[in-house]
Short mmCIF file of C-alpha atoms and ligand atoms in Angstrom, two decimals:
data_model
loop_
_atom_site.label_atom_id
_atom_site.label_comp_id
_atom_site.label_asym_id
_atom_site.label_seq_id
_atom_site.Cartn_x
_atom_site.Cartn_y
_atom_site.Cartn_z
CA UNK A 1230 27.87 -32.60 -16.00
CA UNK A 1231 29.19 -35.74 -17.65
CA UNK A 1232 31.50 -37.99 -15.72
CA UNK A 1233 34.69 -38.84 -17.77
CA UNK A 1234 36.56 -40.54 -14.93
CA UNK A 1235 35.83 -44.00 -16.31
CA UNK A 1236 34.69 -43.17 -19.87
CA UNK A 1237 36.68 -41.18 -22.43
CA UNK A 1238 34.54 -41.94 -25.41
CA UNK A 1239 33.75 -38.19 -25.69
CA UNK A 1240 37.50 -37.45 -26.17
CA UNK A 1241 38.59 -36.23 -29.59
CA UNK A 1242 42.05 -35.49 -30.92
CA UNK A 1243 42.71 -32.34 -32.94
CA UNK A 1244 45.84 -33.38 -34.88
CA UNK A 1245 47.45 -30.03 -34.16
CA UNK A 1246 48.24 -31.65 -30.83
CA UNK A 1247 50.72 -33.77 -32.79
CA UNK A 1248 52.05 -30.68 -34.63
CA UNK A 1249 50.16 -31.51 -37.84
CA UNK A 1250 49.05 -27.91 -38.40
CA UNK A 1251 52.46 -26.44 -39.08
CA UNK A 1252 55.02 -27.42 -41.64
CA UNK A 1253 58.21 -28.89 -40.13
CA UNK A 1254 56.70 -29.81 -36.78
CA UNK A 1255 55.57 -33.05 -35.15
CA UNK A 1256 56.38 -36.67 -35.97
CA UNK A 1257 54.64 -36.54 -39.32
CA UNK A 1258 52.37 -39.48 -38.82
CA UNK A 1259 49.97 -40.34 -41.70
CA UNK A 1260 46.25 -39.96 -41.12
CA UNK A 1261 46.03 -43.83 -41.05
CA UNK A 1262 48.63 -44.05 -38.29
CA UNK A 1263 46.80 -41.40 -36.26
CA UNK A 1264 43.48 -43.14 -36.72
CA UNK A 1265 44.92 -46.49 -35.55
CA UNK A 1266 46.67 -44.92 -32.52
CA UNK A 1267 43.44 -43.10 -31.50
CA UNK A 1268 41.23 -46.18 -31.98
CA UNK A 1269 43.66 -48.32 -29.91
CA UNK A 1270 43.33 -45.79 -27.04
CA UNK A 1271 39.54 -45.43 -27.18
CA UNK A 1272 39.29 -41.87 -28.52
CA UNK A 1273 35.85 -41.02 -29.92
CA UNK A 1274 36.81 -38.69 -32.79
CA UNK A 1275 39.51 -36.91 -34.77
CA UNK A 1276 39.59 -33.36 -36.10
CA UNK A 1277 41.99 -32.93 -39.08
CA UNK A 1278 43.74 -30.01 -40.74
CA UNK A 1279 43.30 -29.45 -44.44
CA UNK A 1280 46.98 -29.85 -45.16
CA UNK A 1281 46.74 -33.51 -43.99
CA UNK A 1282 43.73 -34.30 -46.14
CA UNK A 1283 44.70 -33.04 -49.61
CA UNK A 1284 42.45 -34.79 -52.18
CA UNK A 1285 41.76 -37.76 -49.90
CA UNK A 1286 38.75 -36.39 -47.95
CA UNK A 1287 36.29 -39.12 -48.78
CA UNK A 1288 38.84 -41.88 -48.26
CA UNK A 1289 40.10 -40.52 -44.90
CA UNK A 1290 36.55 -39.92 -43.61
CA UNK A 1291 35.58 -43.52 -44.45
CA UNK A 1292 38.79 -44.86 -42.93
CA UNK A 1293 38.14 -42.91 -39.68
CA UNK A 1294 34.64 -44.24 -39.36
CA UNK A 1295 35.65 -47.77 -40.19
CA UNK A 1296 37.98 -47.66 -37.13
CA UNK A 1297 34.97 -46.75 -35.00
CA UNK A 1298 35.76 -43.05 -34.74
CA UNK A 1299 33.86 -39.93 -35.87
CA UNK A 1300 35.40 -36.99 -37.77
CA UNK A 1301 34.68 -34.18 -35.27
CA UNK A 1302 35.86 -31.37 -37.47
CA UNK A 1303 38.14 -29.82 -40.06
CA UNK A 1304 40.50 -26.88 -39.51
CA UNK A 1305 39.88 -24.49 -41.15
CA UNK A 1306 38.62 -21.75 -43.44
CA UNK A 1307 41.07 -19.14 -44.72
CA UNK A 1308 41.31 -15.93 -42.66
CA UNK A 1309 38.34 -13.94 -43.96
CA UNK A 1310 39.63 -10.40 -43.27
CA UNK A 1311 42.71 -8.68 -42.00
CA UNK A 1312 46.42 -8.82 -42.77
CA UNK A 1313 46.67 -12.61 -43.08
CA UNK A 1314 43.63 -13.09 -45.37
CA UNK A 1315 43.99 -13.94 -49.05
CA UNK A 1316 44.46 -10.82 -51.18
CA UNK A 1317 41.01 -10.41 -52.58
CA UNK A 1318 37.45 -11.17 -51.42
CA UNK A 1319 37.07 -13.49 -54.38
CA UNK A 1320 40.06 -15.50 -53.26
CA UNK A 1321 38.63 -15.72 -49.76
CA UNK A 1322 35.34 -17.04 -51.09
CA UNK A 1323 37.05 -19.58 -53.39
CA UNK A 1324 39.10 -21.01 -50.53
CA UNK A 1325 36.11 -20.83 -48.13
CA UNK A 1326 34.11 -22.93 -50.64
CA UNK A 1327 36.91 -25.47 -51.01
CA UNK A 1328 37.06 -25.84 -47.19
CA UNK A 1329 33.29 -26.42 -47.00
CA UNK A 1330 33.40 -29.01 -49.79
CA UNK A 1331 36.28 -30.79 -48.04
CA UNK A 1332 34.33 -30.88 -44.77
CA UNK A 1333 31.30 -32.33 -46.61
CA UNK A 1334 33.46 -35.00 -48.19
CA UNK A 1335 35.02 -35.97 -44.89
CA UNK A 1336 31.47 -35.99 -43.40
CA UNK A 1337 32.95 -33.99 -40.50
CA UNK A 1338 30.68 -32.40 -37.89
CA UNK A 1339 31.92 -28.88 -38.37
CA UNK A 1340 34.31 -26.52 -40.13
CA UNK A 1341 36.21 -24.11 -37.93
CA UNK A 1342 36.26 -20.47 -38.98
CA UNK A 1343 39.15 -18.31 -37.73
CA UNK A 1344 37.99 -14.97 -38.98
CA UNK A 1345 41.19 -12.98 -39.28
CA UNK A 1346 42.40 -9.70 -37.69
CA UNK A 1347 41.25 -6.12 -37.94
CA UNK A 1348 41.04 -4.85 -41.47
CA UNK A 1349 44.23 -2.90 -42.24
CA UNK A 1350 43.78 0.82 -41.89
CA UNK A 1351 40.22 0.47 -40.47
CA UNK A 1352 41.13 0.73 -36.77
CA UNK A 1353 37.67 -0.83 -36.28
CA UNK A 1354 36.61 -4.13 -34.81
CA UNK A 1355 33.02 -3.31 -35.62
CA UNK A 1356 33.71 -2.70 -39.32
CA UNK A 1357 35.88 -5.85 -39.50
CA UNK A 1358 33.19 -7.98 -37.85
CA UNK A 1359 30.61 -6.64 -40.33
CA UNK A 1360 32.82 -7.75 -43.21
CA UNK A 1361 33.12 -11.17 -41.55
CA UNK A 1362 29.40 -11.48 -41.14
CA UNK A 1363 28.87 -10.54 -44.81
CA UNK A 1364 31.25 -13.38 -45.97
CA UNK A 1365 29.94 -15.99 -43.56
CA UNK A 1366 26.37 -15.24 -44.50
CA UNK A 1367 27.16 -15.67 -48.12
CA UNK A 1368 28.72 -19.11 -47.44
CA UNK A 1369 26.02 -20.34 -45.07
CA UNK A 1370 23.67 -21.78 -47.64
CA UNK A 1371 26.51 -23.80 -49.30
CA UNK A 1372 27.39 -25.18 -45.88
CA UNK A 1373 23.72 -26.08 -45.25
CA UNK A 1374 23.55 -27.87 -48.56
CA UNK A 1375 26.67 -29.93 -47.64
CA UNK A 1376 25.29 -30.65 -44.12
CA UNK A 1377 28.25 -28.70 -42.72
CA UNK A 1378 28.18 -26.63 -39.57
CA UNK A 1379 30.34 -23.51 -39.67
CA UNK A 1380 31.91 -22.97 -36.27
CA UNK A 1381 32.95 -19.39 -35.54
CA UNK A 1382 35.83 -19.65 -33.07
CA UNK A 1383 36.42 -16.50 -31.01
CA UNK A 1384 40.12 -16.24 -30.26
CA UNK A 1385 41.94 -14.82 -27.23
CA UNK A 1386 42.12 -11.02 -27.50
CA UNK A 1387 45.87 -11.26 -27.96
CA UNK A 1388 45.22 -12.22 -31.57
CA UNK A 1389 42.86 -9.33 -32.31
CA UNK A 1390 45.31 -7.54 -34.53
CA UNK A 1391 46.27 -10.25 -36.99
CA UNK A 1392 44.36 -13.55 -36.52
CA UNK A 1393 40.88 -12.80 -35.16
CA UNK A 1394 38.87 -9.65 -34.69
CA UNK A 1395 36.33 -12.01 -33.10
CA UNK A 1396 37.63 -12.21 -29.48
CA UNK A 1397 34.66 -13.01 -27.23
CA UNK A 1398 31.87 -15.52 -27.15
CA UNK A 1399 29.56 -12.61 -26.73
CA UNK A 1400 30.52 -11.25 -30.18
CA UNK A 1401 30.39 -14.70 -31.70
CA UNK A 1402 26.78 -15.15 -30.51
CA UNK A 1403 25.96 -11.70 -31.84
CA UNK A 1404 27.35 -12.75 -35.23
CA UNK A 1405 25.21 -15.93 -35.15
CA UNK A 1406 22.18 -13.79 -34.37
CA UNK A 1407 22.96 -11.31 -37.17
CA UNK A 1408 23.45 -14.03 -39.79
CA UNK A 1409 20.57 -16.13 -38.50
CA UNK A 1410 21.23 -19.38 -40.40
CA UNK A 1411 21.21 -22.70 -38.42
CA UNK A 1412 24.43 -23.74 -40.17
CA UNK A 1413 26.32 -20.90 -38.34
CA UNK A 1414 27.44 -21.89 -34.88
CA UNK A 1415 30.35 -21.28 -32.49
CA UNK A 1416 33.30 -23.30 -31.14
CA UNK A 1417 34.51 -22.76 -27.57
CA UNK A 1418 38.20 -23.19 -26.85
CA UNK A 1419 39.65 -23.11 -23.41
CA UNK A 1420 42.72 -21.25 -24.56
CA UNK A 1421 40.58 -18.40 -25.81
CA UNK A 1422 37.85 -18.19 -23.15
CA UNK A 1423 39.43 -19.27 -19.86
CA UNK A 1424 39.60 -15.64 -18.64
CA UNK A 1425 36.02 -14.73 -19.47
CA UNK A 1426 33.75 -14.58 -16.41
CA UNK A 1427 30.69 -14.01 -18.70
CA UNK A 1428 31.17 -17.33 -20.41
CA UNK A 1429 28.31 -19.34 -18.84
CA UNK A 1430 25.83 -16.50 -19.43
CA UNK A 1431 26.90 -16.04 -23.09
CA UNK A 1432 26.81 -19.78 -23.76
CA UNK A 1433 23.27 -19.97 -22.40
CA UNK A 1434 22.40 -17.19 -24.83
CA UNK A 1435 23.92 -19.25 -27.63
CA UNK A 1436 21.96 -22.36 -26.78
CA UNK A 1437 23.01 -25.98 -27.48
CA UNK A 1438 22.10 -25.88 -31.18
CA UNK A 1439 24.70 -23.16 -31.80
CA UNK A 1440 27.63 -24.79 -29.94
CA UNK A 1441 29.39 -27.05 -32.39
CA UNK A 1442 32.66 -27.76 -30.57
CA UNK A 1443 34.58 -27.60 -27.33
CA UNK A 1444 38.40 -27.49 -27.42
CA UNK A 1445 40.68 -28.46 -24.56
CA UNK A 1446 44.17 -27.38 -23.55
CA UNK A 1447 45.47 -25.11 -20.77
CA UNK A 1448 46.87 -21.62 -20.37
CA UNK A 1449 50.40 -21.76 -18.92
CA UNK A 1450 51.02 -19.13 -16.30
CA UNK A 1451 54.52 -18.51 -17.68
CA UNK A 1452 53.67 -18.96 -21.37
CA UNK A 1453 56.55 -18.16 -23.66
CA UNK A 1454 54.62 -17.88 -26.97
CA UNK A 1455 50.95 -17.12 -27.31
CA UNK A 1456 50.62 -19.11 -30.51
CA UNK A 1457 52.76 -22.17 -30.02
CA UNK A 1458 53.12 -22.65 -26.26
CA UNK A 1459 49.73 -23.97 -25.13
CA UNK A 1460 49.70 -26.20 -22.09
CA UNK A 1461 48.45 -29.82 -21.58
CA UNK A 1462 45.26 -29.90 -19.52
CA UNK A 1463 46.13 -29.60 -15.82
CA UNK A 1464 49.48 -27.85 -16.36
CA UNK A 1465 48.06 -24.33 -16.46
CA UNK A 1466 45.72 -21.93 -14.70
CA UNK A 1467 42.40 -22.51 -16.47
CA UNK A 1468 39.45 -23.78 -14.43
CA UNK A 1469 38.74 -26.70 -16.78
CA UNK A 1470 35.82 -28.18 -14.82
CA UNK A 1471 34.04 -24.82 -14.49
CA UNK A 1472 34.50 -24.13 -18.19
CA UNK A 1473 33.07 -27.49 -19.14
CA UNK A 1474 30.24 -26.90 -16.67
CA UNK A 1475 29.42 -23.72 -18.52
CA UNK A 1476 29.56 -25.40 -21.94
CA UNK A 1477 27.42 -28.37 -20.79
CA UNK A 1478 25.19 -26.07 -18.81
CA UNK A 1479 24.23 -24.57 -22.16
CA UNK A 1480 23.24 -27.98 -23.40
CA UNK A 1481 26.38 -29.13 -25.25
CA UNK A 1482 26.92 -32.88 -25.22
CA UNK A 1483 29.40 -33.37 -28.08
CA UNK A 1484 33.06 -34.19 -28.26
CA UNK A 1485 35.76 -32.59 -26.19
CA UNK A 1486 38.70 -32.04 -28.50
CA UNK A 1487 42.25 -31.67 -27.33
CA UNK A 1488 44.02 -29.02 -29.30
CA UNK A 1489 47.50 -28.18 -28.09
CA UNK A 1490 49.94 -26.12 -30.16
CA UNK A 1491 53.26 -26.75 -28.39
CA UNK A 1492 56.33 -26.38 -30.55
CA UNK A 1493 58.90 -26.78 -27.80
CA UNK A 1494 57.26 -29.42 -25.61
CA UNK A 1495 54.50 -31.73 -26.76
CA UNK A 1496 55.32 -31.63 -30.47
CA UNK A 1497 58.81 -32.86 -29.56
CA UNK A 1498 57.55 -35.93 -27.69
CA UNK A 1499 56.61 -39.32 -28.98
CA UNK A 1500 53.04 -39.08 -30.28
CA UNK A 1501 52.13 -42.25 -28.35
CA UNK A 1502 53.12 -40.52 -25.12
CA UNK A 1503 51.12 -37.38 -26.05
CA UNK A 1504 48.00 -39.45 -26.77
CA UNK A 1505 48.35 -41.45 -23.53
CA UNK A 1506 48.70 -38.22 -21.54
CA UNK A 1507 45.64 -36.75 -23.26
CA UNK A 1508 43.55 -39.75 -22.13
CA UNK A 1509 44.88 -39.63 -18.60
CA UNK A 1510 44.35 -35.91 -18.14
CA UNK A 1511 40.89 -36.01 -19.75
CA UNK A 1512 39.80 -38.58 -17.21
CA UNK A 1513 41.32 -36.77 -14.18
CA UNK A 1514 41.32 -33.00 -14.67
CA UNK A 1515 38.89 -32.04 -17.42
ZN1 LIG B 2678 40.34 -24.33 -30.99
#
């Protein structure tokens, strides 16, 4: 396992940690200001949200690399199925294509897919996952052409109803197997997998080529909101070292990306303090 105690070049910032994924939250720093603040602290990469990028993908990608950082990812595709997805399949495909093109223009490592909840009226995870596989398979060749990895992110089962019918790494690896395209991979997020004792086994089954991202935060024992009350690493109950051992045991050697949705705590703090804390916790508890 890598030793980060004196080297945090593998540390990436997901800008959701500064509240940039939700309107009306966070300090509202520009991408340029985030880039400079991350570069000054020795971060290795940044993952952006589409709402920050607009029509400036090429420019922001170049600006990030000029500061010595990589673009570790882009969040995210539309929900593909379920109650929060766009109203028609055609609308889903159009927005999915736009997100792939933005990822290619940014030259980001991967595009996160949050698949959406159970199809309304279906009462069926299986049927919903089949519809997901169908859409992702259709998009895989476009992703390949743009040199984009699609990263299926299984979410914590608490989101099964509305945000993600994909709730385990096991099912994510099964989806990769079913689609069988090298552009289709998975992302592993502590918030979503910390409870899963089959994690190491399933990640070995995935193999290093199919793990495109590793996301850090913590699960607070007394969490007040399952969407917007994630913990800073070290403040919760997740076994962060064991989870990273499972991820790296499967051959992953990429960035470790801090992604903390925290409306009432970290998003209210000065972004400089948040970034400093990320570095300190990454070196000591991750
Ligand atoms: Zn994540």
